[in-house]
Short mmCIF file of C-alpha atoms and ligand atoms in Angstrom, two decimals:
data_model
loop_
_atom_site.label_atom_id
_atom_site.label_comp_id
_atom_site.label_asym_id
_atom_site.label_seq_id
_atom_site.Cartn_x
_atom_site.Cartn_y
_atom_site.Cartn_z
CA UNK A 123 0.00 0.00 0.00
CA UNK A 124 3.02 2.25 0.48
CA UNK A 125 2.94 6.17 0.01
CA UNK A 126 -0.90 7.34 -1.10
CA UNK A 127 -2.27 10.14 -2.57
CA UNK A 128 -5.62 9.81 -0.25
CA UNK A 129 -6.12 9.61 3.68
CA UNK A 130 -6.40 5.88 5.07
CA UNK A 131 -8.75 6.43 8.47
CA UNK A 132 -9.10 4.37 11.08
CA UNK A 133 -11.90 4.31 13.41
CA UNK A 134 -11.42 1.24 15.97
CA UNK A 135 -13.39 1.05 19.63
CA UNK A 136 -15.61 -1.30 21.22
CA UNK A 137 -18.79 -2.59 19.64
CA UNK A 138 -21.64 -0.37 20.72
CA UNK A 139 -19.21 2.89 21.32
CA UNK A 140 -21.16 4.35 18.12
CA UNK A 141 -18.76 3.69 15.60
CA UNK A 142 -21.26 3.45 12.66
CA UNK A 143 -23.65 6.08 14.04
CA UNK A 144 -20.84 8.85 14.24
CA UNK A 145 -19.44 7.49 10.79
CA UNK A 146 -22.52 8.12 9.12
CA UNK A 147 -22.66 11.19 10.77
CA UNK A 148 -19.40 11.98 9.29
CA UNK A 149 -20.62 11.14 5.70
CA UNK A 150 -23.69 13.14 5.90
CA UNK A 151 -20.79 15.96 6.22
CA UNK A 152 -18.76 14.80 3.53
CA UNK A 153 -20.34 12.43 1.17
CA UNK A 154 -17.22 12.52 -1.00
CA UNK A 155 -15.15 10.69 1.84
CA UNK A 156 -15.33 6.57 0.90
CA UNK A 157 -16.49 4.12 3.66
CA UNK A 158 -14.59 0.74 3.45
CA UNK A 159 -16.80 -1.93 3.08
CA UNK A 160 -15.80 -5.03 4.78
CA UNK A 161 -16.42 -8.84 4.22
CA UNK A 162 -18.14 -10.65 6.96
CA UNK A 163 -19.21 -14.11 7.71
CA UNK A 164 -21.89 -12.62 10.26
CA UNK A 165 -25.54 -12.90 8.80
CA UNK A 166 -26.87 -9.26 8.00
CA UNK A 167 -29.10 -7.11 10.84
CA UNK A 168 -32.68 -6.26 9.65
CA UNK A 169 -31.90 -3.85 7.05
CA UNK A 170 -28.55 -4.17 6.79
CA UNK A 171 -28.28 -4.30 2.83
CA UNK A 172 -25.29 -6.73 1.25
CA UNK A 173 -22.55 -4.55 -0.66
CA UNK A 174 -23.57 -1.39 1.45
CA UNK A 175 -22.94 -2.49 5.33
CA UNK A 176 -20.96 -5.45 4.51
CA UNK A 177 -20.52 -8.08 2.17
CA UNK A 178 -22.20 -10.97 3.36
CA UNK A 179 -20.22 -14.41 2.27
CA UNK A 180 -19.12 -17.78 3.72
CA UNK A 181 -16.86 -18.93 5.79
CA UNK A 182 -15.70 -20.90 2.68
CA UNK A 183 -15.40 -17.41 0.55
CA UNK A 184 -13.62 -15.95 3.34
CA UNK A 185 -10.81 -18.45 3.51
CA UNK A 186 -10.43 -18.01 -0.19
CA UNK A 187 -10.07 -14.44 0.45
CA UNK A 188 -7.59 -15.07 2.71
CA UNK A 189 -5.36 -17.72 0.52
CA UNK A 190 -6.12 -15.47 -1.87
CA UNK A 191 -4.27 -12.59 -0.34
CA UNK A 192 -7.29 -10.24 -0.58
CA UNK A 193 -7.39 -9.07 2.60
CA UNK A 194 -5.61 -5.62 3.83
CA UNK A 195 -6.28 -7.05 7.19
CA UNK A 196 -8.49 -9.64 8.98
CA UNK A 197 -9.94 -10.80 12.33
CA UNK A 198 -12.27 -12.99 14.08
CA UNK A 199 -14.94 -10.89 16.53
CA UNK A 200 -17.40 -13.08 18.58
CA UNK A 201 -17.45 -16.19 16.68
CA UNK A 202 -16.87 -14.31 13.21
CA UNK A 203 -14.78 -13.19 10.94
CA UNK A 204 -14.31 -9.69 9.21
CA UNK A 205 -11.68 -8.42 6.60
CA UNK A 206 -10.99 -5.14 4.88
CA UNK A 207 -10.62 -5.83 0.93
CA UNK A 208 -7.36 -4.27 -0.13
CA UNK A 209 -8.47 -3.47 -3.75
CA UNK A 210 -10.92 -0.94 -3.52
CA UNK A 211 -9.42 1.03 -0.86
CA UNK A 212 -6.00 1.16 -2.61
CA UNK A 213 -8.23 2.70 -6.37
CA UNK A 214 -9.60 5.51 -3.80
CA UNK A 215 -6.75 6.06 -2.35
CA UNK A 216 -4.61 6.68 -5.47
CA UNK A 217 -7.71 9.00 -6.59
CA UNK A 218 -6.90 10.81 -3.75
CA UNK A 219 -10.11 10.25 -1.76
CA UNK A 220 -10.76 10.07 1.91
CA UNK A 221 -11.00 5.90 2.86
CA UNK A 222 -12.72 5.69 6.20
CA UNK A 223 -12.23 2.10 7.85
CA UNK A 224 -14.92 0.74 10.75
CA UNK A 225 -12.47 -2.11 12.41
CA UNK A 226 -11.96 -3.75 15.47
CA UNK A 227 -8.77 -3.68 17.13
CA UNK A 228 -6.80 -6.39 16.15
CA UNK A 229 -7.51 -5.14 12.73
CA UNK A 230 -6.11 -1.96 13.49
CA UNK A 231 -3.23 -3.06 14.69
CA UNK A 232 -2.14 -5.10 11.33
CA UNK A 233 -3.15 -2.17 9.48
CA UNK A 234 -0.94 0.05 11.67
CA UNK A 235 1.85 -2.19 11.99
CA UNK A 236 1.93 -1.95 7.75
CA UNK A 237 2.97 1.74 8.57
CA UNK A 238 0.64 3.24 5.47
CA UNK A 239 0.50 6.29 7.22
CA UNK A 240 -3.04 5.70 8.30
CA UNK A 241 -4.94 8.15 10.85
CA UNK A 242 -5.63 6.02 13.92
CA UNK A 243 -8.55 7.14 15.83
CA UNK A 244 -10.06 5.24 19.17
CA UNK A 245 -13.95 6.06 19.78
CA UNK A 246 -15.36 5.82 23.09
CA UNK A 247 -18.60 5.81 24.66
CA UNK A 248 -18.70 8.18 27.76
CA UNK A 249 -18.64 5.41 30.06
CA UNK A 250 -19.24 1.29 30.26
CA UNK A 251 -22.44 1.77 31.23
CA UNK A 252 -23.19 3.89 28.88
CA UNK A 253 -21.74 1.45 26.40
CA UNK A 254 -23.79 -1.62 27.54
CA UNK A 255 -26.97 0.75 27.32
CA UNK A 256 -25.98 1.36 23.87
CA UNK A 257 -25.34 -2.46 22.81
CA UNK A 258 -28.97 -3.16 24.76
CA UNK A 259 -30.65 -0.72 23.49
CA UNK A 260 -29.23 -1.30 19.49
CA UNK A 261 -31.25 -4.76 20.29
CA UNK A 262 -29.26 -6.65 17.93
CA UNK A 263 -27.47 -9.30 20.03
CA UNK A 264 -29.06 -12.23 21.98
CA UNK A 265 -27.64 -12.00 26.08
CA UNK A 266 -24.89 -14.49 25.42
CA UNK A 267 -23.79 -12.55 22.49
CA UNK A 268 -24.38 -8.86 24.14
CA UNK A 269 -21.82 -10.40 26.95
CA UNK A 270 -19.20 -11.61 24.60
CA UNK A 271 -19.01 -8.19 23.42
CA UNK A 272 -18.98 -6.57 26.40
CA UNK A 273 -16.45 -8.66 27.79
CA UNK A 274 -14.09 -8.10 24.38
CA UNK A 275 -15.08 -4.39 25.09
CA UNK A 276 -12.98 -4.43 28.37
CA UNK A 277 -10.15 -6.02 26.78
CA UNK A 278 -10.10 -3.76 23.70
CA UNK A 279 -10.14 -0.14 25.89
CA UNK A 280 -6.62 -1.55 26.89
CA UNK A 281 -5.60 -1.00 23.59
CA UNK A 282 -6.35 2.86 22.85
CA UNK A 283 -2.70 3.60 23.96
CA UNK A 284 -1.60 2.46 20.55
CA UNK A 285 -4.13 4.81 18.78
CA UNK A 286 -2.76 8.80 17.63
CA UNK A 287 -6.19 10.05 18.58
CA UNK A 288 -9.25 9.06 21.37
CA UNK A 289 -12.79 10.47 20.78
CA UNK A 290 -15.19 10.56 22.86
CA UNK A 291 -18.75 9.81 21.58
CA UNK A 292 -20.78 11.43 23.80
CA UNK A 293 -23.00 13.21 20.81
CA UNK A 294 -22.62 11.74 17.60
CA UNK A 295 -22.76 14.84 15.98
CA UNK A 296 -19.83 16.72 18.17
CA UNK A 297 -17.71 13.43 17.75
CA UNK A 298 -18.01 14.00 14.33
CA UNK A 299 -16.91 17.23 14.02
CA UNK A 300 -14.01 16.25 16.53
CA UNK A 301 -12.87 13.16 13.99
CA UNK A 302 -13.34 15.56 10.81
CA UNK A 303 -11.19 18.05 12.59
CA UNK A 304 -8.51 15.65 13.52
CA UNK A 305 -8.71 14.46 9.23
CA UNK A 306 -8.76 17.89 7.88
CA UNK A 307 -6.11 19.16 10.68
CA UNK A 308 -3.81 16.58 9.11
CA UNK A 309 -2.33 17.45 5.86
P1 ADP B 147 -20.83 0.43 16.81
O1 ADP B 147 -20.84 0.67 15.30
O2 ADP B 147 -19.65 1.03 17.47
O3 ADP B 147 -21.03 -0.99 17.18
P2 ADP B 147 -23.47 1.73 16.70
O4 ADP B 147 -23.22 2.91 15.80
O5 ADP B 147 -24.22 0.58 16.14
O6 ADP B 147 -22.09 1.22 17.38
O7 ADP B 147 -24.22 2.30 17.99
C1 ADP B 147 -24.65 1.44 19.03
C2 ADP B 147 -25.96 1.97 19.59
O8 ADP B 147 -25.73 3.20 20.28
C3 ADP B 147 -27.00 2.27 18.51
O9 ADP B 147 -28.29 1.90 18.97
C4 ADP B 147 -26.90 3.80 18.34
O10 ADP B 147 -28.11 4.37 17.92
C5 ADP B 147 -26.50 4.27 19.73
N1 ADP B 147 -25.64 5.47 19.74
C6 ADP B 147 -24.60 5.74 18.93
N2 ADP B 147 -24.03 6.92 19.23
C7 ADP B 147 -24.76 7.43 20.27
C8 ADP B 147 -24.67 8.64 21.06
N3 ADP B 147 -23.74 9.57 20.82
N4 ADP B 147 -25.57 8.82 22.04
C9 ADP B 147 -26.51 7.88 22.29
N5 ADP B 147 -26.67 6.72 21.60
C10 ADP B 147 -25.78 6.50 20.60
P1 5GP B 148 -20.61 -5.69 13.98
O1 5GP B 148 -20.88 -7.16 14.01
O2 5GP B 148 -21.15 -4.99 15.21
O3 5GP B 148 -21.01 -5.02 12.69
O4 5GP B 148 -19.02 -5.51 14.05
C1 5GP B 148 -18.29 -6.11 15.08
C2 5GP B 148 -16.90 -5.52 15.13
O5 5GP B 148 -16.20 -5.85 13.93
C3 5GP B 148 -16.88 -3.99 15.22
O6 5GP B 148 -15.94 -3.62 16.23
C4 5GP B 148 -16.41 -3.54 13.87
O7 5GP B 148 -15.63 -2.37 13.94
C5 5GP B 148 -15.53 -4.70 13.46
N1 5GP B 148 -15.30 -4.81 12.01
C6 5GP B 148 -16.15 -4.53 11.00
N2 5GP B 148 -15.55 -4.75 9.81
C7 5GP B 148 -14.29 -5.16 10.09
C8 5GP B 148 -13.16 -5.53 9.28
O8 5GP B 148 -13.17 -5.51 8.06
N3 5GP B 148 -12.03 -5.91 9.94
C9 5GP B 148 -11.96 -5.94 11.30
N4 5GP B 148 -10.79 -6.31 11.83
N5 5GP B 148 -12.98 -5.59 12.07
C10 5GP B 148 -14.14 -5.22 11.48
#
């Protein structure tokens, strides 16, 4: 991936910290800035649509993804797996566009250890509580799965040492404008 024309951005953080809410926040601000879509072998939320969230595929498709070097970076997350295509992000990067990556730590960390001069940013939510309201009230996960992620969640805060920035999301919007500062601020 070496030198690019185009800022690579990372937002990492627990699940539930409001990753994809302040994202899409962020896009509504800049619709020319390129979200990364990412391959996943977890089945798709109501109204999650395949291509736009994620693409939806196999565990048998994602192996061959693997062996088949497509992967920028990849990682399993509660019993599943999620990967970052390398192709499309590398076209808008050379066009010079704004690639903004939704990925969980261990992602992040083979992404950052490729030195691409990405823009490494840990979100938040104001507090754990906070972030298990969050993951209850998204009402997406059964208990066993809500716990899994909360549990990873405590693990993964450990990491936001290794991140340039930390956000806190406590509005989406002013998180937003925080993260789009810290992009634009960098030149
Ligand atoms: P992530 O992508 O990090 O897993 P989501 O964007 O799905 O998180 O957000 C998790 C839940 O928290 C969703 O129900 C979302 O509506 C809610 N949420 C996100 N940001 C905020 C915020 N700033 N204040 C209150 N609720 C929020
Ligand atoms: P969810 O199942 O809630 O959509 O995502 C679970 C976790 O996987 C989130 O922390 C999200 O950031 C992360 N994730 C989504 N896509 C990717 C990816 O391509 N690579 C990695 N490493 N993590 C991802």
């Amino acid at each position: 991936m070496g030198k690019n024309a185009g800022k690579l951005v990372i937002i990492s953080g627990p699940s539930g910290t409001g990753k994809g809410t302040v994202i899409k926040e962020i896009l509504k601000q800049r619709p020319e800035f390129k979200f990364s879509v990412s391959s996943t072998t977890r089945k798709p939320r109501p109204g999650e649509v395949d291509g736009v969230a994620y693409y939806f595929i196999s565990h048998n498709q994602f192996n061959e993804m693997i062996e088949n070097e497509e992967f920028l970076e990849h990682a399993q997350f509660v019993g599943e797996h999620y990967g970052t295509p390398t192709k499309p992000i590398q076209e808008c990067l050379d066009a010079g566009q704004t690639v903004i990556l939704d990925i969980e730590v261990q992602g992040a960390k083979q992404v950052m250890s490729k030195d691409v001069g990405s823009i490494n940013i840990f979100l938040i939510a104001p507090s754990m509580e906070e972030l298990e309201n969050r993951l209850r009230g998204r009402g997406t996960d059964s208990e066993e799965k809500l716990i899994a992620r909360l549990e990873r969640a405590r693990k993964e805060l450990e990491e936001k040492i290794h991140y340039d920035y930390v956000v806190v999301n406590d509005t989406a919007t002013r998180a937003a404008e925080e993260i789009l500062s810290i992009i634009e601020g960098k030149e």
